[in-house]
Amino acid sequence: MSSVVKLASQESNQEDSNNERFDLVRGMDPTLTNFSLSDDTFLEAAISLKNLVVERTWKVRGSADTVIDLTAYTGLLGTAFTCLRSYEVTGNHQDLVLCSEIVETCATAARASSRHVTFLCGRGGIYALGAVAANCRGDHCRRDFFLSLFLEVAQERALPVGPEEGGFGMSYELMYGRAGFLWAALFINKYLGKGTIPDDHLLPVVDAVLAGGRAGASDNTESPLMFRWHGTRYWGAANGLAGILHVLLHFPLSKEDADDVKATLRYMMSNRFSHSGNYPSSQGNQRDKLVQWSHGAGGMTITLCMASKVFPNDREFRNAAIEAGEVVWKNGLVKKVGLADGVSGNAYSFLSLYRLTGECIYEDRAKAFASFLYHNATKFLTVGDESGVEHAYSLFQGLAGTACLWFDVISPATSRFPGYEL
């Protein structure tokens, strides 16, 4: 019986047993996380779940005309990304071939759409993943084809336009805005080599993001950078400060720019909820409810880990990352499975802390969360709800993200949050 079948068979258990598991893991002493599963079990589970994701999202699709969601976030590109991660771990060439096939379908369908240019929700992600997959296959012709398409996206006139030139027309955040385009370029440069997407395409966009943040903070003297998305000053990784700052930290910054990034992080750190240590989801929001990647301590842990690496002499960022990780440990077993707002995304907070500190406690915690998902993941899927079923196997809201987590806990030193860490 495969691990996925085992997961499904457990749905018939009494609800009380699920609640006991939830309370046991969340309240567990950190020294007792050695109940987690073996690497062989995680690998078997990851492969089985990846196969199920492919079956439910790719093999059952209709004609190309029926494809609705092409995104990495909740659509077909997320399946392709999961296949690439599987290939990187297992070396199974068929996974790489499958990744390329899915990307080709997405690229064909995307020609009719030019709305977004980001990795998670736009053409930038399709072309970036296409170039990387083709390069891994040694197909330099297709690699160059996808690179040329990405460079066409880089010519989007709104990308490098600052607020003084009317540059508020394009958002700045990770999912739909300029930070998401920059991340796609970073993804290409990681796999294909530094400078594949040249700095003269990217640094003007970085400057525009910084200028937009300063303009957005003009009526908030406490923070040098602030951004609005649909009128709200979000702080989280998906649509807010944490995600934008995380991307900026990958680029060479002048002293003035670096000081503004650091001061913005310090502003966020000083405005944590005093009773919990969690981070608000948006400016002035006093509801302390969300501990996940999209909002709250989950995403902030990863961003603060990045800040600690970029600014190693500023010990406060390392300390704040560890403190945010404690919030995730106490509250992070939320009743969703995905990367965006579920247990899978929160588990990556510990993997980031492990790579930062080298302390095995964080590897143990990541595996504790991953083991919890092994036993409980299917119980949290929205069976019978059309929108829930549609995204149940997606990368950011479903089980594809869980498969990636299981692949990553096998080798925590090389783990990385899909679509966020490089």
Short mmCIF file of C-alpha atoms in Angstrom, two decimals:
data_model
loop_
_atom_site.label_atom_id
_atom_site.label_comp_id
_atom_site.label_asym_id
_atom_site.label_seq_id
_atom_site.Cartn_x
_atom_site.Cartn_y
_atom_site.Cartn_z
CA MET A 1 0.00 0.00 0.00
CA SER A 2 1.45 3.38 -0.99
CA SER A 3 1.85 6.17 1.54
CA VAL A 4 -0.84 8.19 -0.21
CA VAL A 5 -3.28 5.30 0.09
CA LYS A 6 -2.33 5.00 3.74
CA LEU A 7 -3.14 8.67 4.20
CA ALA A 8 -6.52 8.25 2.57
CA SER A 9 -7.36 5.14 4.59
CA GLN A 10 -6.89 7.03 7.84
CA GLU A 11 -9.81 9.33 7.07
CA SER A 12 -12.17 6.75 8.56
CA ASN A 13 -10.59 7.15 12.02
CA GLN A 14 -12.47 9.02 14.70
CA GLU A 15 -12.07 12.79 14.73
CA ASP A 16 -10.88 12.64 18.33
CA SER A 17 -7.75 10.75 17.30
CA ASN A 18 -6.91 13.55 14.87
CA ASN A 19 -7.31 16.16 17.61
CA GLU A 20 -5.07 14.15 19.92
CA ARG A 21 -2.37 14.06 17.24
CA PHE A 22 -2.75 17.82 16.72
CA ASP A 23 -2.43 18.62 20.42
CA LEU A 24 0.39 16.13 20.93
CA VAL A 25 2.60 17.57 18.21
CA ARG A 26 1.88 21.21 18.94
CA GLY A 27 2.55 20.87 22.65
CA MET A 28 5.50 18.54 22.30
CA ASP A 29 8.72 19.29 24.10
CA PRO A 30 11.33 20.23 21.45
CA THR A 31 13.62 17.47 22.68
CA LEU A 32 11.02 14.81 21.89
CA THR A 33 10.58 15.36 18.17
CA ASN A 34 12.45 12.17 17.31
CA PHE A 35 9.15 10.39 16.66
CA SER A 36 9.38 11.62 13.06
CA LEU A 37 9.45 9.23 10.13
CA SER A 38 12.54 7.89 8.39
CA ASP A 39 13.99 9.50 5.28
CA ASP A 40 13.03 6.42 3.26
CA THR A 41 9.43 6.82 4.36
CA PHE A 42 9.40 10.51 3.47
CA LEU A 43 10.92 9.73 0.06
CA GLU A 44 8.37 7.02 -0.69
CA ALA A 45 5.55 9.30 0.46
CA ALA A 46 6.84 12.23 -1.61
CA ILE A 47 7.10 10.18 -4.79
CA SER A 48 3.64 8.68 -4.31
CA LEU A 49 2.10 12.06 -3.60
CA LYS A 50 3.87 13.64 -6.57
CA ASN A 51 2.42 10.91 -8.78
CA LEU A 52 -1.04 11.57 -7.37
CA VAL A 53 -0.67 15.31 -8.00
CA VAL A 54 0.29 14.60 -11.62
CA GLU A 55 -2.65 12.23 -11.99
CA ARG A 56 -5.18 14.71 -10.60
CA THR A 57 -3.90 17.89 -12.25
CA TRP A 58 -2.23 16.83 -15.52
CA LYS A 59 -3.34 13.44 -16.76
CA VAL A 60 -7.05 14.14 -16.29
CA ARG A 61 -6.99 17.51 -18.03
CA GLY A 62 -9.20 18.14 -21.04
CA SER A 63 -8.21 19.93 -24.22
CA ALA A 64 -5.91 22.93 -24.14
CA ASP A 65 -8.98 25.14 -24.41
CA THR A 66 -10.18 23.94 -21.02
CA VAL A 67 -7.02 24.91 -19.12
CA ILE A 68 -7.96 27.67 -16.69
CA ASP A 69 -5.21 28.03 -14.12
CA LEU A 70 -1.65 28.03 -15.47
CA THR A 71 -0.01 29.51 -12.38
CA ALA A 72 2.61 28.03 -10.09
CA TYR A 73 0.50 29.16 -7.15
CA THR A 74 -2.62 27.06 -7.72
CA GLY A 75 -2.31 25.77 -11.27
CA LEU A 76 -0.48 23.51 -13.68
CA LEU A 77 2.89 25.23 -13.35
CA GLY A 78 2.93 24.17 -9.71
CA THR A 79 2.73 20.55 -10.87
CA ALA A 80 5.66 21.18 -13.21
CA PHE A 81 7.66 22.71 -10.36
CA THR A 82 6.92 19.68 -8.18
CA CYS A 83 8.19 17.39 -10.94
CA LEU A 84 11.40 19.43 -11.15
CA ARG A 85 11.91 19.12 -7.39
CA SER A 86 11.31 15.38 -7.64
CA TYR A 87 13.91 15.13 -10.41
CA GLU A 88 16.45 17.05 -8.34
CA VAL A 89 16.04 14.62 -5.43
CA THR A 90 15.55 11.30 -7.23
CA GLY A 91 17.36 11.83 -10.53
CA ASN A 92 14.35 10.34 -12.33
CA HIS A 93 14.67 11.74 -15.86
CA GLN A 94 10.99 11.08 -16.56
CA ASP A 95 10.11 13.72 -13.97
CA LEU A 96 12.19 16.24 -15.92
CA VAL A 97 10.52 15.25 -19.19
CA LEU A 98 7.12 15.60 -17.56
CA CYS A 99 8.05 19.02 -16.17
CA SER A 100 8.97 20.18 -19.66
CA GLU A 101 5.78 18.80 -21.19
CA ILE A 102 3.63 20.65 -18.68
CA VAL A 103 5.57 23.88 -19.18
CA GLU A 104 5.15 23.63 -22.95
CA THR A 105 1.37 23.36 -22.51
CA CYS A 106 1.36 26.32 -20.13
CA ALA A 107 3.49 28.40 -22.51
CA THR A 108 1.15 27.73 -25.42
CA ALA A 109 -1.91 28.69 -23.41
CA ALA A 110 -0.20 31.75 -21.89
CA ARG A 111 0.25 33.44 -25.24
CA ALA A 112 -3.33 34.68 -24.98
CA SER A 113 -2.66 36.24 -21.59
CA SER A 114 -0.27 39.05 -20.72
CA ARG A 115 -1.69 40.22 -17.42
CA HIS A 116 1.01 39.18 -14.93
CA VAL A 117 4.79 38.81 -15.21
CA THR A 118 5.62 37.11 -11.90
CA PHE A 119 6.93 33.66 -11.08
CA LEU A 120 3.97 32.54 -8.98
CA CYS A 121 1.12 33.94 -11.06
CA GLY A 122 2.39 35.02 -14.47
CA ARG A 123 4.24 34.37 -17.69
CA GLY A 124 7.55 35.07 -15.98
CA GLY A 125 7.24 31.82 -14.06
CA ILE A 126 6.34 29.76 -17.11
CA TYR A 127 9.29 31.02 -19.12
CA ALA A 128 11.72 30.81 -16.19
CA LEU A 129 10.80 27.22 -15.36
CA GLY A 130 10.82 26.35 -19.05
CA ALA A 131 14.37 27.66 -19.46
CA VAL A 132 15.59 25.83 -16.36
CA ALA A 133 13.98 22.52 -17.30
CA ALA A 134 15.32 22.72 -20.86
CA ASN A 135 18.80 23.49 -19.55
CA CYS A 136 18.67 20.49 -17.22
CA ARG A 137 17.75 18.34 -20.23
CA GLY A 138 20.62 19.76 -22.26
CA ASP A 139 18.17 21.22 -24.80
CA HIS A 140 19.88 24.55 -25.43
CA CYS A 141 17.55 25.44 -28.29
CA ARG A 142 14.44 25.36 -26.03
CA ARG A 143 16.40 26.99 -23.21
CA ASP A 144 17.27 29.95 -25.44
CA PHE A 145 13.68 30.07 -26.72
CA PHE A 146 12.29 30.43 -23.21
CA LEU A 147 15.01 32.91 -22.27
CA SER A 148 14.04 35.06 -25.24
CA LEU A 149 10.41 34.99 -24.09
CA PHE A 150 11.47 35.95 -20.57
CA LEU A 151 13.54 38.83 -21.88
CA GLU A 152 10.45 40.02 -23.76
CA VAL A 153 8.62 40.04 -20.40
CA ALA A 154 11.53 42.05 -18.96
CA GLN A 155 10.74 44.77 -21.50
CA GLU A 156 7.41 45.47 -19.80
CA ARG A 157 7.50 49.25 -19.64
CA ALA A 158 5.93 49.55 -16.19
CA LEU A 159 8.57 47.43 -14.44
CA PRO A 160 11.34 50.06 -14.02
CA VAL A 161 9.03 53.08 -13.65
CA GLY A 162 9.27 54.80 -10.27
CA PRO A 163 6.45 56.61 -8.47
CA GLU A 164 7.74 59.99 -9.54
CA GLU A 165 7.01 58.88 -13.11
CA GLY A 166 3.59 57.48 -12.33
CA GLY A 167 4.87 54.00 -11.49
CA PHE A 168 2.02 53.05 -9.18
CA GLY A 169 0.32 51.28 -12.10
CA MET A 170 2.12 48.00 -11.36
CA SER A 171 2.12 46.55 -7.87
CA TYR A 172 5.33 45.75 -6.01
CA GLU A 173 4.56 42.50 -4.20
CA LEU A 174 5.61 38.91 -4.83
CA MET A 175 2.50 37.28 -6.25
CA TYR A 176 1.47 39.79 -8.89
CA GLY A 177 4.02 42.60 -8.86
CA ARG A 178 7.60 43.60 -9.51
CA ALA A 179 9.12 41.54 -6.70
CA GLY A 180 7.60 38.47 -8.34
CA PHE A 181 9.25 39.32 -11.65
CA LEU A 182 12.60 39.86 -9.92
CA TRP A 183 12.31 36.48 -8.19
CA ALA A 184 11.72 34.76 -11.54
CA ALA A 185 14.92 36.35 -12.86
CA LEU A 186 16.83 35.25 -9.76
CA PHE A 187 15.55 31.71 -10.29
CA ILE A 188 16.91 31.70 -13.83
CA ASN A 189 20.27 33.12 -12.77
CA LYS A 190 20.61 30.53 -10.02
CA TYR A 191 20.26 27.60 -12.40
CA LEU A 192 21.72 29.02 -15.60
CA GLY A 193 24.43 31.25 -14.16
CA LYS A 194 24.80 34.74 -12.78
CA GLY A 195 24.14 37.37 -15.40
CA THR A 196 21.95 35.18 -17.61
CA ILE A 197 19.33 37.85 -17.00
CA PRO A 198 21.63 40.90 -16.92
CA ASP A 199 21.69 43.46 -14.14
CA ASP A 200 20.76 46.22 -16.57
CA HIS A 201 17.32 44.54 -16.80
CA LEU A 202 16.97 44.02 -13.05
CA LEU A 203 18.58 46.85 -11.10
CA PRO A 204 16.27 49.54 -12.56
CA VAL A 205 13.35 47.44 -11.29
CA VAL A 206 15.00 47.17 -7.87
CA ASP A 207 15.37 50.95 -7.83
CA ALA A 208 11.71 51.35 -8.78
CA VAL A 209 10.64 49.06 -5.94
CA LEU A 210 12.70 51.02 -3.42
CA ALA A 211 11.36 54.31 -4.74
CA GLY A 212 7.82 52.98 -4.49
CA GLY A 213 8.42 51.88 -0.92
CA ARG A 214 9.74 55.28 0.08
CA ALA A 215 6.79 57.01 -1.54
CA GLY A 216 4.42 54.63 0.20
CA ALA A 217 6.01 55.44 3.56
CA SER A 218 5.87 59.19 3.09
CA ASP A 219 3.08 59.52 5.64
CA ASN A 220 4.64 56.96 8.02
CA THR A 221 7.90 58.37 9.34
CA GLU A 222 8.64 55.30 11.48
CA SER A 223 9.29 52.97 8.53
CA PRO A 224 11.40 53.99 5.52
CA LEU A 225 9.56 51.58 3.18
CA MET A 226 5.89 50.74 2.92
CA PHE A 227 3.73 49.35 0.12
CA ARG A 228 0.03 49.08 -0.58
CA TRP A 229 -1.75 46.27 -2.33
CA HIS A 230 -5.39 46.97 -3.14
CA GLY A 231 -5.27 49.82 -0.67
CA THR A 232 -3.96 47.81 2.30
CA ARG A 233 -0.45 47.92 3.72
CA TYR A 234 0.18 44.20 4.01
CA TRP A 235 3.15 42.85 5.94
CA GLY A 236 3.17 39.23 4.80
CA ALA A 237 5.23 37.28 2.29
CA ALA A 238 2.66 36.87 -0.48
CA ASN A 239 1.46 40.44 -0.95
CA GLY A 240 3.39 42.56 1.50
CA LEU A 241 6.57 43.79 3.11
CA ALA A 242 8.08 40.44 4.08
CA GLY A 243 8.02 39.16 0.50
CA ILE A 244 9.26 42.38 -1.08
CA LEU A 245 12.12 42.77 1.41
CA HIS A 246 13.07 39.12 0.98
CA VAL A 247 13.54 39.63 -2.76
CA LEU A 248 15.42 42.92 -2.33
CA LEU A 249 17.88 41.18 0.00
CA HIS A 250 19.13 39.10 -2.96
CA PHE A 251 20.46 42.18 -4.78
CA PRO A 252 23.48 44.42 -4.17
CA LEU A 253 22.21 47.40 -2.20
CA SER A 254 23.84 50.76 -1.60
CA LYS A 255 24.40 51.74 2.02
CA GLU A 256 21.34 54.00 1.90
CA ASP A 257 19.17 51.26 0.42
CA ALA A 258 20.47 48.62 2.84
CA ASP A 259 19.86 50.97 5.77
CA ASP A 260 16.26 51.47 4.66
CA VAL A 261 15.70 47.73 4.33
CA LYS A 262 17.16 47.12 7.78
CA ALA A 263 15.19 49.95 9.35
CA THR A 264 11.97 48.60 7.82
CA LEU A 265 12.67 45.17 9.28
CA ARG A 266 13.38 46.75 12.65
CA TYR A 267 10.11 48.64 12.44
CA MET A 268 8.28 45.36 11.83
CA MET A 269 10.14 43.66 14.66
CA SER A 270 9.28 46.48 17.09
CA ASN A 271 5.59 46.21 16.21
CA ARG A 272 5.13 42.51 16.91
CA PHE A 273 2.21 41.54 19.12
CA SER A 274 3.63 41.82 22.62
CA HIS A 275 1.71 38.87 24.05
CA SER A 276 2.52 36.35 21.31
CA GLY A 277 5.50 37.60 19.32
CA ASN A 278 3.54 37.14 16.10
CA TYR A 279 3.49 39.72 13.30
CA PRO A 280 0.40 41.65 12.14
CA SER A 281 -0.99 40.75 8.73
CA SER A 282 -1.20 44.43 7.78
CA GLN A 283 -0.44 47.88 9.11
CA GLY A 284 -2.59 48.65 12.15
CA ASN A 285 -4.37 45.28 12.12
CA GLN A 286 -4.76 44.14 15.73
CA ARG A 287 -6.13 40.66 14.96
CA ASP A 288 -3.51 38.17 16.08
CA LYS A 289 -4.83 35.12 14.25
CA LEU A 290 -2.58 34.20 11.32
CA VAL A 291 0.63 32.20 11.70
CA GLN A 292 1.54 31.12 8.19
CA TRP A 293 3.75 31.95 5.24
CA SER A 294 1.29 34.41 3.69
CA HIS A 295 0.77 36.36 6.90
CA GLY A 296 2.49 36.34 10.25
CA ALA A 297 5.52 34.64 11.76
CA GLY A 298 5.86 31.86 9.18
CA GLY A 299 6.95 34.07 6.30
CA MET A 300 8.78 36.51 8.58
CA THR A 301 10.99 33.72 9.91
CA ILE A 302 12.28 33.01 6.41
CA THR A 303 12.76 36.68 5.55
CA LEU A 304 14.61 37.32 8.82
CA CYS A 305 16.85 34.31 8.16
CA MET A 306 17.75 35.88 4.82
CA ALA A 307 18.41 39.24 6.50
CA SER A 308 20.69 37.53 9.02
CA LYS A 309 22.76 36.04 6.20
CA VAL A 310 23.00 39.34 4.32
CA PHE A 311 23.75 41.38 7.47
CA PRO A 312 25.65 38.91 9.69
CA ASN A 313 26.93 41.67 11.97
CA ASP A 314 23.38 42.68 12.89
CA ARG A 315 22.66 39.97 15.45
CA GLU A 316 19.14 41.28 16.03
CA PHE A 317 17.90 39.73 12.79
CA ARG A 318 19.15 36.29 13.76
CA ASN A 319 17.54 36.62 17.18
CA ALA A 320 14.27 37.81 15.66
CA ALA A 321 14.27 34.89 13.21
CA ILE A 322 14.68 32.43 16.08
CA GLU A 323 11.92 34.16 18.05
CA ALA A 324 9.57 34.05 15.06
CA GLY A 325 10.36 30.36 14.69
CA GLU A 326 9.26 29.82 18.29
CA VAL A 327 5.90 31.39 17.41
CA VAL A 328 5.55 28.97 14.51
CA TRP A 329 6.45 26.01 16.73
CA LYS A 330 3.77 26.94 19.25
CA ASN A 331 1.04 27.85 16.77
CA GLY A 332 1.97 26.57 13.33
CA LEU A 333 -0.04 23.34 13.07
CA VAL A 334 -2.89 25.08 11.32
CA LYS A 335 -5.61 22.98 9.75
CA LYS A 336 -4.56 23.50 6.16
CA VAL A 337 -1.84 21.65 4.29
CA GLY A 338 -0.50 24.13 1.74
CA LEU A 339 2.56 26.31 1.48
CA ALA A 340 0.64 29.58 1.54
CA ASP A 341 -1.38 29.17 4.71
CA GLY A 342 -0.80 25.65 5.94
CA VAL A 343 1.48 23.31 7.84
CA SER A 344 3.75 22.68 4.83
CA GLY A 345 4.67 26.36 4.57
CA ASN A 346 5.26 26.65 8.30
CA ALA A 347 7.57 23.63 8.27
CA TYR A 348 9.86 25.51 5.89
CA SER A 349 10.41 28.11 8.63
CA PHE A 350 12.32 25.46 10.58
CA LEU A 351 14.28 24.36 7.53
CA SER A 352 15.40 27.98 7.04
CA LEU A 353 16.42 28.20 10.68
CA TYR A 354 18.33 24.94 10.37
CA ARG A 355 20.33 26.27 7.43
CA LEU A 356 20.97 29.52 9.31
CA THR A 357 21.99 28.05 12.67
CA GLY A 358 23.01 24.47 11.93
CA GLU A 359 21.07 23.42 15.04
CA CYS A 360 19.41 20.02 14.75
CA ILE A 361 16.40 21.12 16.79
CA TYR A 362 15.06 22.89 13.71
CA GLU A 363 15.54 19.86 11.48
CA ASP A 364 13.66 17.86 14.10
CA ARG A 365 10.84 20.38 14.19
CA ALA A 366 10.52 20.43 10.41
CA LYS A 367 10.31 16.64 10.38
CA ALA A 368 7.77 16.72 13.21
CA PHE A 369 5.50 18.94 11.11
CA ALA A 370 6.18 16.80 8.03
CA SER A 371 5.31 13.64 9.99
CA PHE A 372 2.11 15.26 11.21
CA LEU A 373 1.16 15.86 7.58
CA TYR A 374 1.97 12.25 6.70
CA HIS A 375 -0.67 11.12 9.16
CA ASN A 376 -3.21 13.91 8.71
CA ALA A 377 -2.88 15.75 5.40
CA THR A 378 -5.90 14.32 3.62
CA LYS A 379 -8.16 15.10 6.58
CA PHE A 380 -7.69 18.80 5.93
CA LEU A 381 -8.64 18.75 2.25
CA THR A 382 -11.98 20.32 1.42
CA VAL A 383 -13.77 17.29 0.02
CA GLY A 384 -17.05 18.14 -1.70
CA ASP A 385 -16.32 21.85 -2.15
CA GLU A 386 -15.64 22.63 -5.79
CA SER A 387 -13.05 25.35 -5.19
CA GLY A 388 -11.32 23.27 -2.52
CA VAL A 389 -11.10 20.22 -4.75
CA GLU A 390 -9.79 22.36 -7.60
CA HIS A 391 -6.83 23.51 -5.52
CA ALA A 392 -6.43 20.40 -3.36
CA TYR A 393 -3.41 19.23 -5.36
CA SER A 394 -1.88 22.63 -6.08
CA LEU A 395 1.54 23.85 -5.00
CA PHE A 396 0.56 26.64 -2.64
CA GLN A 397 -2.88 25.59 -1.43
CA GLY A 398 -2.71 21.82 -1.66
CA LEU A 399 -0.74 18.62 -1.62
CA ALA A 400 1.91 19.46 -4.22
CA GLY A 401 3.49 21.72 -1.61
CA THR A 402 3.42 18.86 0.88
CA ALA A 403 5.22 16.62 -1.63
CA CYS A 404 7.93 19.27 -2.02
CA LEU A 405 8.28 19.48 1.76
CA TRP A 406 8.72 15.71 2.05
CA PHE A 407 11.41 15.83 -0.64
CA ASP A 408 13.14 18.67 1.22
CA VAL A 409 13.15 17.23 4.74
CA ILE A 410 15.29 14.39 3.39
CA SER A 411 18.10 16.89 2.74
CA PRO A 412 17.45 19.95 4.92
CA ALA A 413 20.78 21.58 4.10
CA THR A 414 19.69 22.05 0.47
CA SER A 415 16.00 22.69 1.16
CA ARG A 416 14.25 25.81 -0.08
CA PHE A 417 10.71 27.11 0.04
CA PRO A 418 9.26 26.73 -3.50
CA GLY A 419 8.92 30.05 -5.24
CA TYR A 420 10.46 31.96 -2.33
CA GLU A 421 13.91 30.68 -1.40
CA LEU A 422 16.76 30.13 -3.86
#
